[in-house]
């Protein structure tokens, strides 16, 4: 009788445990949050992208409405409160976009970028770790956050992939070039890596048993995905990217493929297969498909047996020991905006397996139709000119291929890409370049003058500043810019200032020294243009000076004279960009209220060299 009662008691205890497990309130709560929290993160991310997109298109609409406005020559210095919105907006932009935080010796983020990165990290970890207390009061219970962290990480994979693609919806909607979004691509990858280990560590804490045991393939694939992503984050840091871009490409491609395959098999048969690998593969596939279409479309002569492929070859000229000029022609349907970049691949120069390795360079010309003299058909073509700074890797091999004379090489062009500024509705435009950065500012100058010749009012004044190491480098751009500067209408004033930053006995030796290590020389007025033989310096609005440009005072003078908005655009070394930021980071709230100009600053750090 006692044994029967004991057996009955054990049966009741086991039944109670089963019933308790069946109606465990924690499990129901966990499952509900497991499904809802990743969606909330996606909705929040999508809402932020939508907000930035709306601001972008509202800004474009405003610039379009103001496109032909003519501003008065004198300033009304009285305090006007109706200027308060413009003054507040200008102050906010100065503080948010021109104050920077250094990250390492050669990388910095402005305050908006720091905020976006911090906010993204905070959102992911908050939604992963919030509300992880059980009904009995146990805090940070692994059952709550383990699977949720993994699902949130999986939901962010398509966004991470899109941020690293040349052709992605985020760039198209926000107007932010993919190269400027690349830091978010790296940030999201590293945050996802931590989230993946949070997921794995939580699952190890609660125990891997039954169908979650390590012997199961899907669990093994999870550990493979986490390990691969971790190695990829470590081996693709900036020193590796700068030291050997080819090695970075190889590591990134192989490890990314392994990671996505491991994620795919890890999630196969799970309850949330619509997260993770499949959407990422679709995003990657769309980008590659667009690239393939562009590659064939813009280089069709290389693929068509009835065409003359030589017409597409590029002429490569060695300008100096550190600079190359690449000239090519493409069909008239290849169109780009002034200041945009294109990717160039030189298969006869690059080594296997990187035969079609491509790099971005800014197109130094505008999309004007010309007749190629070497064209057998005489069809309309567009001329593309690039200035390449010789560094390690493929540019060094390209320099070796052309040696001391001009050579013709096969080149595949893809693009265009990047998001240059829309120069509409400004009174003044300031263009600042250093070295090969002129490839960005030069087409902007030519486009402004061209639009003024067509009777438009893109702006009333253009100040063009170019810092070079030798005065002879002005000749590099003469054949491009001189035709555009003929018969400039009175509606636009152009001023060109060239600054020679090095005075050396042998003008060929400057290339062996860096911009940052070059000693600053005292500035003095230059002699006549016969010293350089430059036709550009014969123009009344062009001047040549010795020394580095004092961008702070140059910009300050323009601000003091302007009565309407100013667009400042810079492309050059980090030091030059920092100088321009410092010259424009003051809020100037009172000045704008008294009729001073608002300022838009665009720093181009991609494709310029």
Coordinates of C-alpha atoms in Angstrom, one line a residue:
X1 CA 0.0 0.0 0.0
X2 CA 2.9 2.3 0.9
X3 CA 4.6 1.6 -2.5
X4 CA 1.4 2.2 -4.3
X5 CA 1.0 5.6 -2.6
X6 CA 4.7 6.5 -3.3
X7 CA 4.2 5.5 -7.0
X8 CA 1.1 7.6 -7.1
X9 CA 2.9 10.6 -5.6
X10 CA 5.7 10.3 -8.1
X11 CA 3.2 10.1 -10.9
X12 CA 1.5 13.3 -9.7
X13 CA 4.8 15.1 -9.5
X14 CA 5.8 14.1 -13.0
X15 CA 2.4 15.0 -14.3
X16 CA 2.6 18.4 -12.6
X17 CA 6.0 19.0 -14.2
X18 CA 4.6 18.1 -17.7
X19 CA 1.6 20.3 -17.2
X20 CA 3.7 23.1 -15.9
X21 CA 6.0 22.9 -18.9
X22 CA 3.0 22.8 -21.2
X23 CA 1.6 25.9 -19.8
X24 CA 4.9 27.7 -19.0
X25 CA 4.0 31.4 -19.2
X26 CA 7.6 32.3 -19.9
X27 CA 7.6 30.2 -23.1
X28 CA 4.6 32.0 -24.5
X29 CA 6.1 35.4 -23.7
X30 CA 9.4 34.4 -25.3
X31 CA 7.8 33.1 -28.5
X32 CA 5.7 36.3 -28.9
X33 CA 8.8 38.5 -28.5
X34 CA 10.9 36.2 -30.6
X35 CA 8.6 36.9 -33.6
X36 CA 7.7 40.6 -32.9
X37 CA 11.0 42.2 -31.8
X38 CA 13.0 41.6 -35.0
X39 CA 10.1 43.0 -37.0
X40 CA 10.1 46.1 -34.8
X41 CA 13.8 46.6 -35.4
X42 CA 13.2 46.3 -39.2
X43 CA 10.3 48.8 -39.0
X44 CA 12.4 51.2 -37.0
X45 CA 15.2 51.0 -39.5
X46 CA 12.9 51.3 -42.5
X47 CA 11.2 54.4 -40.9
X48 CA 14.6 56.1 -40.4
X49 CA 15.5 55.4 -44.0
X50 CA 12.2 56.8 -45.1
X51 CA 12.7 59.9 -43.0
X52 CA 16.2 60.6 -44.6
X53 CA 14.7 59.9 -48.0
X54 CA 11.9 62.5 -47.5
X55 CA 14.5 65.0 -46.3
X56 CA 16.6 64.3 -49.4
X57 CA 13.8 64.8 -51.9
X58 CA 12.4 67.9 -50.0
X59 CA 15.9 69.4 -50.3
X60 CA 16.1 68.6 -54.0
X61 CA 12.7 70.2 -54.5
X62 CA 13.8 73.3 -52.6
X63 CA 16.9 73.6 -54.7
X64 CA 14.9 73.1 -57.9
X65 CA 12.4 75.9 -56.9
X66 CA 15.4 78.2 -56.2
X67 CA 17.3 77.2 -59.3
X68 CA 17.2 80.5 -61.2
X69 CA 17.1 82.9 -58.4
X70 CA 19.3 86.0 -58.7
X71 CA 20.6 87.3 -55.3
X72 CA 21.2 91.0 -54.6
X73 CA 24.8 92.4 -54.7
X74 CA 24.5 94.0 -51.3
X75 CA 23.5 92.6 -48.0
X76 CA 20.6 93.8 -45.8
X77 CA 22.3 93.6 -42.4
X78 CA 19.2 94.3 -40.3
X79 CA 18.0 91.5 -38.0
X80 CA 15.1 89.6 -39.6
X81 CA 13.4 86.9 -37.7
X82 CA 12.0 85.3 -40.8
X83 CA 15.5 84.1 -41.5
X84 CA 15.4 82.1 -38.2
X85 CA 14.6 78.7 -39.9
X86 CA 17.5 79.2 -42.3
X87 CA 19.8 80.3 -39.5
X88 CA 18.9 77.3 -37.3
X89 CA 19.3 74.9 -40.2
X90 CA 22.7 76.3 -41.1
X91 CA 23.8 76.1 -37.5
X92 CA 22.6 72.5 -37.1
X93 CA 24.5 71.4 -40.3
X94 CA 27.7 73.2 -39.1
X95 CA 27.6 71.3 -35.8
X96 CA 26.4 68.0 -37.1
X97 CA 28.4 67.5 -40.3
X98 CA 31.6 69.5 -39.8
X99 CA 32.7 68.5 -36.3
X100 CA 34.5 65.2 -36.5
X101 CA 35.6 62.4 -34.2
X102 CA 39.0 60.8 -35.2
X103 CA 39.0 57.0 -35.3
X104 CA 42.6 56.0 -35.8
X105 CA 45.2 58.0 -37.7
X106 CA 43.5 58.2 -41.0
X107 CA 39.8 57.9 -40.5
X108 CA 37.2 60.2 -38.9
X109 CA 33.4 60.4 -38.7
X110 CA 31.3 63.5 -38.3
X111 CA 28.9 63.8 -35.4
X112 CA 25.9 62.6 -37.5
X113 CA 27.8 59.5 -38.6
X114 CA 28.8 58.8 -35.0
X115 CA 25.2 59.3 -33.9
X116 CA 23.9 56.9 -36.6
X117 CA 26.5 54.3 -35.7
X118 CA 25.8 54.6 -31.9
X119 CA 22.0 54.6 -32.4
X120 CA 22.1 51.5 -34.6
X121 CA 24.2 49.6 -32.1
X122 CA 21.9 50.8 -29.2
X123 CA 18.7 49.7 -31.1
X124 CA 20.0 46.2 -31.8
X125 CA 21.3 45.5 -28.3
X126 CA 18.3 47.1 -26.6
X127 CA 15.8 45.0 -28.6
X128 CA 17.9 41.9 -28.0
X129 CA 18.3 42.3 -24.2
X130 CA 15.2 44.3 -23.1
X131 CA 12.4 42.4 -21.3
X132 CA 14.5 39.4 -20.5
X133 CA 13.2 39.0 -16.9
X134 CA 11.2 35.8 -16.2
X135 CA 7.9 35.7 -14.4
X136 CA 9.7 34.6 -11.3
X137 CA 12.1 37.6 -11.4
X138 CA 15.2 36.0 -13.0
X139 CA 17.0 38.8 -15.0
X140 CA 18.8 38.3 -18.3
X141 CA 17.5 34.8 -18.6
X142 CA 19.3 33.1 -21.6
X143 CA 16.1 31.5 -22.9
X144 CA 14.7 35.1 -23.5
X145 CA 17.6 36.7 -25.3
X146 CA 19.5 33.8 -27.0
X147 CA 17.1 33.0 -29.9
X148 CA 15.9 36.6 -30.1
X149 CA 19.5 37.9 -30.6
X150 CA 20.1 35.4 -33.4
X151 CA 16.8 36.3 -35.1
X152 CA 17.6 40.1 -34.9
X153 CA 21.0 39.4 -36.3
X154 CA 19.5 37.4 -39.2
X155 CA 17.0 40.2 -39.9
X156 CA 19.8 42.7 -40.4
X157 CA 21.8 40.6 -42.9
X158 CA 20.0 42.0 -46.0
X159 CA 20.6 45.5 -44.8
X160 CA 24.2 44.8 -44.1
X161 CA 24.6 43.3 -47.6
X162 CA 22.8 46.3 -49.2
X163 CA 25.1 48.8 -47.5
X164 CA 28.1 47.2 -49.1
X165 CA 26.7 47.0 -52.7
X166 CA 27.3 49.6 -55.4
X167 CA 23.7 49.4 -56.5
X168 CA 21.3 49.4 -53.6
X169 CA 17.9 50.8 -52.8
X170 CA 19.2 52.7 -49.7
X171 CA 21.5 54.9 -51.8
X172 CA 18.9 55.5 -54.4
X173 CA 16.3 56.6 -51.8
X174 CA 18.5 58.7 -49.6
X175 CA 20.9 60.2 -52.2
X176 CA 23.8 59.1 -50.0
X177 CA 26.6 57.5 -52.1
X178 CA 27.3 53.8 -51.4
X179 CA 30.9 54.6 -50.5
X180 CA 29.7 57.0 -47.7
X181 CA 27.4 54.2 -46.5
X182 CA 30.3 51.7 -46.4
X183 CA 31.2 52.5 -42.8
X184 CA 27.7 51.5 -41.8
X185 CA 28.2 48.2 -43.7
X186 CA 31.3 47.5 -41.6
X187 CA 29.6 48.6 -38.4
X188 CA 26.6 46.4 -39.0
X189 CA 28.8 43.5 -39.8
X190 CA 30.7 43.8 -36.5
X191 CA 27.5 44.4 -34.5
X192 CA 25.9 41.4 -36.1
X193 CA 29.0 39.3 -35.3
X194 CA 28.6 40.2 -31.6
X195 CA 24.9 39.4 -31.7
X196 CA 25.6 36.1 -33.3
X197 CA 27.9 35.2 -30.4
X198 CA 25.3 36.4 -28.0
X199 CA 22.9 34.0 -29.6
X200 CA 25.4 31.2 -29.5
X201 CA 26.6 31.8 -26.0
X202 CA 23.0 31.9 -24.8
X203 CA 22.2 28.6 -26.4
X204 CA 25.3 27.0 -24.9
X205 CA 24.2 28.3 -21.5
X206 CA 20.8 26.7 -21.7
X207 CA 22.3 23.5 -23.1
X208 CA 22.5 21.9 -26.6
X209 CA 20.4 18.8 -26.3
X210 CA 18.1 16.7 -28.5
X211 CA 17.6 18.2 -31.9
X212 CA 19.8 21.2 -30.8
X213 CA 22.8 18.9 -30.1
X214 CA 26.2 19.8 -31.7
X215 CA 26.0 16.6 -33.8
X216 CA 23.2 18.1 -35.9
X217 CA 24.3 19.7 -39.2
X218 CA 22.3 22.9 -38.7
X219 CA 23.9 23.5 -35.3
X220 CA 27.4 22.9 -36.8
X221 CA 26.5 25.4 -39.6
X222 CA 25.6 28.0 -37.0
X223 CA 29.1 27.7 -35.4
X224 CA 30.7 27.8 -38.9
X225 CA 28.8 31.0 -39.7
X226 CA 29.8 32.7 -36.4
X227 CA 33.5 31.7 -36.8
X228 CA 33.6 32.8 -40.4
X229 CA 32.0 36.2 -39.7
X230 CA 34.4 36.7 -36.8
X231 CA 37.4 36.0 -39.0
X232 CA 36.1 38.2 -41.7
X233 CA 35.7 41.1 -39.3
X234 CA 39.2 40.6 -38.0
X235 CA 41.0 40.1 -41.4
X236 CA 39.3 42.9 -43.2
X237 CA 40.2 45.8 -40.9
X238 CA 41.5 49.0 -42.5
X239 CA 45.3 48.2 -42.3
X240 CA 44.6 45.0 -44.4
X241 CA 42.4 46.9 -46.9
X242 CA 45.0 49.6 -47.4
X243 CA 48.1 47.4 -47.5
X244 CA 46.7 44.8 -49.9
X245 CA 43.4 45.5 -51.5
X246 CA 43.6 42.3 -53.6
X247 CA 44.0 40.2 -50.4
X248 CA 41.1 42.0 -48.9
X249 CA 38.9 41.2 -51.9
X250 CA 39.9 37.5 -51.9
X251 CA 39.2 37.1 -48.1
X252 CA 36.0 39.0 -48.3
X253 CA 34.6 37.1 -51.2
X254 CA 35.5 33.6 -49.9
X255 CA 34.4 34.2 -46.3
X256 CA 31.2 36.0 -47.3
X257 CA 30.2 33.0 -49.5
X258 CA 30.9 30.5 -46.7
X259 CA 29.1 32.7 -44.2
X260 CA 25.9 33.0 -46.3
X261 CA 25.9 29.3 -47.1
X262 CA 26.3 28.4 -43.4
X263 CA 23.5 30.8 -42.4
X264 CA 21.3 29.3 -45.1
X265 CA 21.7 25.7 -43.8
X266 CA 21.5 26.9 -40.2
X267 CA 18.1 28.5 -40.8
X268 CA 16.8 25.8 -43.2
X269 CA 13.7 24.3 -41.6
X270 CA 13.6 26.9 -38.8
X271 CA 10.5 29.1 -38.2
X272 CA 12.1 32.3 -39.7
X273 CA 13.6 31.2 -43.0
X274 CA 12.6 34.5 -44.6
X275 CA 15.4 36.2 -42.6
X276 CA 19.0 35.7 -43.2
X277 CA 20.7 34.2 -46.3
X278 CA 17.9 34.3 -49.0
X279 CA 17.2 38.0 -48.8
X280 CA 20.9 38.8 -48.7
X281 CA 21.5 36.6 -51.8
X282 CA 18.7 38.4 -53.6
X283 CA 20.3 41.8 -52.8
X284 CA 23.7 40.6 -53.9
X285 CA 22.3 39.1 -57.0
X286 CA 20.4 42.3 -58.1
X287 CA 23.6 44.3 -57.7
X288 CA 25.7 41.8 -59.7
X289 CA 23.0 41.6 -62.4
X290 CA 23.0 45.4 -62.8
X291 CA 26.8 45.4 -62.9
X292 CA 26.7 42.7 -65.6
X293 CA 24.2 44.6 -67.7
X294 CA 26.3 47.8 -67.4
X295 CA 29.5 45.9 -68.2
X296 CA 28.0 44.5 -71.5
X297 CA 26.1 47.6 -72.4
X298 CA 29.0 50.1 -72.0
X299 CA 31.7 47.8 -73.3
X300 CA 29.7 46.1 -76.1
X301 CA 32.4 46.4 -78.7
X302 CA 34.5 44.0 -76.8
X303 CA 31.8 41.3 -76.9
X304 CA 30.5 41.9 -80.5
X305 CA 32.3 40.2 -83.3
X306 CA 31.1 42.9 -85.8
X307 CA 32.5 45.8 -83.8
X308 CA 36.0 47.2 -83.6
X309 CA 37.1 46.7 -80.0
X310 CA 40.1 49.0 -80.5
X311 CA 37.7 51.9 -80.4
X312 CA 37.0 51.2 -76.7
X313 CA 40.6 50.9 -75.7
X314 CA 42.0 53.6 -73.4
X315 CA 44.9 55.8 -74.0
X316 CA 47.2 55.9 -70.9
X317 CA 49.6 58.7 -70.6
X318 CA 52.3 59.0 -67.9
X319 CA 52.0 62.6 -66.6
X320 CA 54.6 62.3 -63.9
X321 CA 56.1 59.5 -61.8
X322 CA 53.0 59.5 -59.6
X323 CA 50.2 60.4 -62.0
X324 CA 48.5 58.8 -65.0
X325 CA 45.9 60.2 -67.4
X326 CA 43.5 57.7 -68.9
X327 CA 41.3 58.8 -71.9
X328 CA 38.6 56.7 -73.5
X329 CA 35.4 57.0 -75.5
X330 CA 32.1 55.3 -74.8
X331 CA 28.7 55.3 -76.6
X332 CA 26.4 58.3 -76.1
X333 CA 24.0 56.4 -73.9
X334 CA 26.7 56.2 -71.2
X335 CA 25.7 59.2 -69.2
X336 CA 27.0 60.6 -65.9
X337 CA 26.4 63.6 -63.7
X338 CA 29.3 66.1 -63.3
X339 CA 31.5 64.8 -60.4
X340 CA 30.4 61.2 -60.6
X341 CA 32.9 58.3 -60.6
X342 CA 33.2 55.1 -62.7
X343 CA 34.8 51.8 -62.0
X344 CA 37.7 50.8 -64.3
X345 CA 39.1 47.4 -64.9
X346 CA 42.3 46.7 -66.9
X347 CA 42.3 42.9 -67.6
X348 CA 45.6 43.0 -69.5
X349 CA 47.3 44.7 -66.5
X350 CA 45.6 43.0 -63.5
X351 CA 46.9 39.6 -62.3
X352 CA 44.9 36.4 -62.1
X353 CA 42.5 35.8 -60.3
X354 CA 41.8 39.6 -60.3
X355 CA 41.6 40.1 -64.1
X356 CA 38.4 42.1 -63.7
X357 CA 39.3 43.8 -60.5
X358 CA 37.9 47.3 -60.7
X359 CA 38.6 50.5 -58.9
X360 CA 36.6 53.8 -58.7
X361 CA 37.9 57.0 -60.3
X362 CA 36.2 60.3 -60.8
X363 CA 35.4 61.3 -64.4
X364 CA 37.1 64.6 -65.1
X365 CA 34.9 65.5 -68.0
X366 CA 31.2 66.3 -68.5
X367 CA 28.8 64.1 -70.5
X368 CA 29.2 66.2 -73.7
X369 CA 28.8 64.4 -77.1
X370 CA 31.9 64.4 -79.3
X371 CA 33.0 62.7 -82.5
X372 CA 35.8 60.3 -81.9
X373 CA 38.4 60.9 -84.6
X374 CA 39.5 57.2 -84.5
X375 CA 35.9 55.9 -84.8
X376 CA 35.3 53.9 -88.0
X377 CA 31.6 54.7 -87.9
X378 CA 32.0 58.3 -86.9
X379 CA 29.1 57.8 -84.4
X380 CA 28.6 60.2 -81.5
X381 CA 30.6 59.2 -78.4
X382 CA 31.4 60.6 -75.0
X383 CA 34.9 61.4 -73.9
X384 CA 35.9 60.2 -70.5
X385 CA 39.2 61.4 -68.8
X386 CA 40.5 60.1 -65.5
X387 CA 43.5 61.2 -63.4
X388 CA 45.0 58.2 -61.5
X389 CA 47.3 58.6 -58.6
X390 CA 49.9 55.8 -58.7
X391 CA 49.9 53.8 -55.6
X392 CA 50.7 50.1 -54.8
X393 CA 48.8 47.4 -56.6
X394 CA 47.2 47.7 -60.0
X395 CA 48.0 51.4 -60.6
X396 CA 51.7 50.7 -60.1
X397 CA 51.4 47.8 -62.7
X398 CA 49.5 50.1 -65.1
X399 CA 52.4 52.6 -64.8
X400 CA 54.9 49.9 -65.6
X401 CA 52.8 48.9 -68.6
X402 CA 52.9 52.3 -70.2
X403 CA 56.6 53.0 -69.2
X404 CA 57.7 56.4 -70.7
X405 CA 55.4 56.6 -73.7
X406 CA 51.6 56.8 -74.3
X407 CA 50.1 53.3 -74.6
X408 CA 46.7 51.9 -75.5
X409 CA 45.2 49.3 -73.2
X410 CA 42.0 47.4 -73.0
X411 CA 39.7 48.8 -70.3
X412 CA 36.2 47.9 -69.0
X413 CA 34.1 50.8 -67.6
X414 CA 31.2 50.3 -65.2
X415 CA 29.0 52.8 -63.5
X416 CA 28.5 55.6 -63.1
X417 CA 28.4 55.8 -59.3
X418 CA 28.7 58.2 -56.3
X419 CA 26.3 61.1 -55.5
X420 CA 27.9 64.5 -56.3
X421 CA 26.1 67.7 -55.1
X422 CA 23.2 69.2 -57.0
X423 CA 24.4 72.7 -57.7
X424 CA 21.1 74.6 -58.0
X425 CA 19.9 77.8 -56.3
X426 CA 23.3 79.0 -54.9
X427 CA 24.7 82.4 -55.2
X428 CA 28.3 81.3 -55.0
X429 CA 30.0 77.9 -55.5
X430 CA 33.5 77.3 -54.1
X431 CA 35.5 74.4 -55.5
X432 CA 38.6 73.3 -53.7
X433 CA 40.9 70.5 -54.9
X434 CA 44.3 69.1 -54.1
X435 CA 46.2 67.1 -56.7
X436 CA 44.1 64.5 -58.5
X437 CA 41.0 65.9 -56.6
X438 CA 40.7 68.3 -59.5
X439 CA 39.0 65.4 -61.4
X440 CA 36.0 66.1 -59.1
X441 CA 35.9 69.9 -59.1
X442 CA 36.7 70.4 -62.8
X443 CA 33.5 68.9 -64.3
X444 CA 31.5 70.8 -61.7
X445 CA 33.1 74.1 -62.9
X446 CA 32.5 73.2 -66.6
X447 CA 28.9 72.3 -65.9
X448 CA 28.1 75.5 -64.1
X449 CA 29.6 77.6 -67.0
X450 CA 27.8 75.4 -69.6
X451 CA 24.4 76.0 -67.9
X452 CA 25.1 79.7 -67.7
X453 CA 25.7 79.7 -71.5
X454 CA 22.4 78.1 -72.0
X455 CA 20.7 81.0 -70.2
X456 CA 20.2 79.3 -66.9
X457 CA 21.3 80.8 -63.5
X458 CA 23.1 78.0 -61.7
X459 CA 25.0 80.5 -59.6
X460 CA 26.4 84.0 -59.8
X461 CA 30.0 83.3 -58.9
X462 CA 32.4 80.3 -59.0
X463 CA 35.7 80.3 -57.1
X464 CA 38.0 77.5 -58.3
X465 CA 41.0 76.6 -56.1
X466 CA 43.5 74.0 -57.0
X467 CA 46.6 73.1 -54.9
X468 CA 49.3 71.5 -57.0
X469 CA 53.0 70.6 -56.5
X470 CA 54.2 72.1 -59.8
X471 CA 52.9 74.8 -62.0
X472 CA 53.3 72.6 -65.1
X473 CA 50.5 70.4 -63.8
X474 CA 48.0 73.1 -65.0
X475 CA 48.7 71.9 -68.5
X476 CA 47.1 68.5 -67.5
X477 CA 43.6 70.1 -67.7
X478 CA 44.0 72.7 -70.4
X479 CA 42.6 70.8 -73.3
X480 CA 39.6 69.8 -71.1
X481 CA 38.7 73.1 -69.5
X482 CA 39.8 75.8 -72.0
X483 CA 36.9 75.2 -74.5
X484 CA 34.4 75.4 -71.7
X485 CA 35.8 78.8 -70.5
X486 CA 35.3 80.5 -73.9
X487 CA 32.7 83.3 -74.1
X488 CA 31.6 83.1 -70.5
X489 CA 28.4 85.1 -70.1
X490 CA 28.1 88.1 -67.8
X491 CA 25.6 86.2 -65.6
X492 CA 28.3 84.2 -64.0
X493 CA 31.7 85.3 -62.6
X494 CA 34.6 82.8 -62.6
X495 CA 37.7 83.1 -60.6
X496 CA 40.5 80.5 -60.7
X497 CA 43.3 80.3 -58.2
X498 CA 46.2 77.9 -58.6
X499 CA 48.6 77.3 -55.6
X500 CA 52.0 75.7 -56.1
X501 CA 52.8 74.0 -52.8
X502 CA 56.4 73.1 -53.6
X503 CA 59.3 75.0 -55.1
X504 CA 62.1 72.5 -56.1
X505 CA 65.1 72.8 -58.3
X506 CA 64.1 69.7 -60.2
X507 CA 60.3 69.8 -60.8
X508 CA 60.2 66.0 -61.3
X509 CA 61.2 65.3 -57.7
X510 CA 58.1 66.6 -56.0
X511 CA 56.2 63.4 -56.7
X512 CA 58.5 61.4 -54.3
X513 CA 57.2 63.5 -51.3
X514 CA 53.8 63.4 -49.7
X515 CA 51.5 66.3 -49.4
X516 CA 51.5 66.0 -45.7
X517 CA 55.3 66.1 -45.4
X518 CA 55.9 69.0 -47.8
X519 CA 57.1 72.1 -46.1
X520 CA 54.9 75.1 -46.5
X521 CA 56.5 77.9 -48.5
X522 CA 55.8 81.6 -48.2
X523 CA 53.1 82.7 -50.6
X524 CA 54.0 85.3 -53.2
X525 CA 52.5 86.4 -56.5
X526 CA 53.7 84.3 -59.4
X527 CA 55.4 85.7 -62.5
X528 CA 53.9 85.7 -66.0
X529 CA 52.4 82.6 -67.6
X530 CA 55.5 82.2 -69.7
X531 CA 57.1 80.6 -66.8
X532 CA 54.9 77.6 -67.2
X533 CA 53.7 78.1 -70.8
X534 CA 50.1 77.6 -69.7
X535 CA 47.4 79.1 -71.8
X536 CA 45.1 78.8 -68.9
X537 CA 47.1 81.4 -66.9
X538 CA 46.6 83.9 -69.7
X539 CA 43.0 84.2 -68.8
X540 CA 42.1 87.4 -66.9
X541 CA 40.4 85.5 -64.1
X542 CA 43.2 83.0 -63.5
X543 CA 46.1 83.5 -61.1
X544 CA 49.1 81.5 -59.8
X545 CA 50.5 81.8 -56.3
X546 CA 53.2 80.0 -54.3
X547 CA 52.4 78.2 -51.1
X548 CA 49.4 76.3 -49.8
X549 CA 46.0 78.0 -50.1
X550 CA 44.8 79.7 -47.0
X551 CA 41.3 78.1 -47.3
X552 CA 40.1 79.6 -44.0
X553 CA 40.6 83.2 -45.2
X554 CA 39.5 82.5 -48.7
X555 CA 36.2 81.0 -47.5
X556 CA 35.8 83.7 -44.9
X557 CA 36.1 86.4 -47.5
X558 CA 33.5 84.8 -49.7
X559 CA 31.1 84.4 -46.8
X560 CA 31.6 88.1 -45.9
X561 CA 30.6 89.2 -49.5
X562 CA 27.8 86.7 -50.2
X563 CA 24.2 87.6 -49.8
X564 CA 22.8 84.2 -50.8
X565 CA 23.6 80.5 -50.1
X566 CA 27.1 79.1 -50.8
X567 CA 28.0 75.6 -51.8
X568 CA 31.5 74.5 -50.9
X569 CA 32.9 71.3 -52.5
X570 CA 36.3 69.9 -51.7
X571 CA 38.3 66.8 -52.9
X572 CA 41.8 66.2 -51.8
X573 CA 43.9 65.0 -48.9
X574 CA 42.4 64.5 -45.4
X575 CA 44.4 67.6 -44.3
X576 CA 42.8 69.7 -47.0
X577 CA 39.3 68.4 -46.2
X578 CA 39.8 69.1 -42.4
X579 CA 40.9 72.6 -43.2
X580 CA 37.7 73.3 -45.1
X581 CA 35.6 71.8 -42.3
X582 CA 37.3 73.9 -39.7
X583 CA 36.6 77.0 -41.8
X584 CA 32.9 76.3 -42.0
X585 CA 32.1 74.7 -38.7
X586 CA 31.1 77.9 -36.8
X587 CA 27.3 78.0 -36.3
X588 CA 27.0 81.7 -37.5
X589 CA 23.4 82.0 -36.2
X590 CA 23.6 85.8 -35.8
X591 CA 25.3 86.3 -39.2
X592 CA 22.5 84.4 -41.1
X593 CA 19.8 86.3 -39.2
X594 CA 21.5 89.5 -40.5
X595 CA 21.5 88.4 -44.1
X596 CA 24.6 86.3 -44.2
X597 CA 24.7 83.2 -46.4
X598 CA 23.9 79.6 -45.4
X599 CA 26.5 77.1 -46.3
X600 CA 26.3 73.6 -47.8
X601 CA 29.6 71.6 -47.6
X602 CA 30.3 68.5 -49.7
X603 CA 33.5 66.5 -49.0
X604 CA 34.3 64.0 -51.7
X605 CA 36.7 61.3 -50.4
X606 CA 35.9 58.7 -53.1
X607 CA 37.2 58.3 -56.6
X608 CA 39.3 61.4 -56.4
X609 CA 42.6 59.6 -56.4

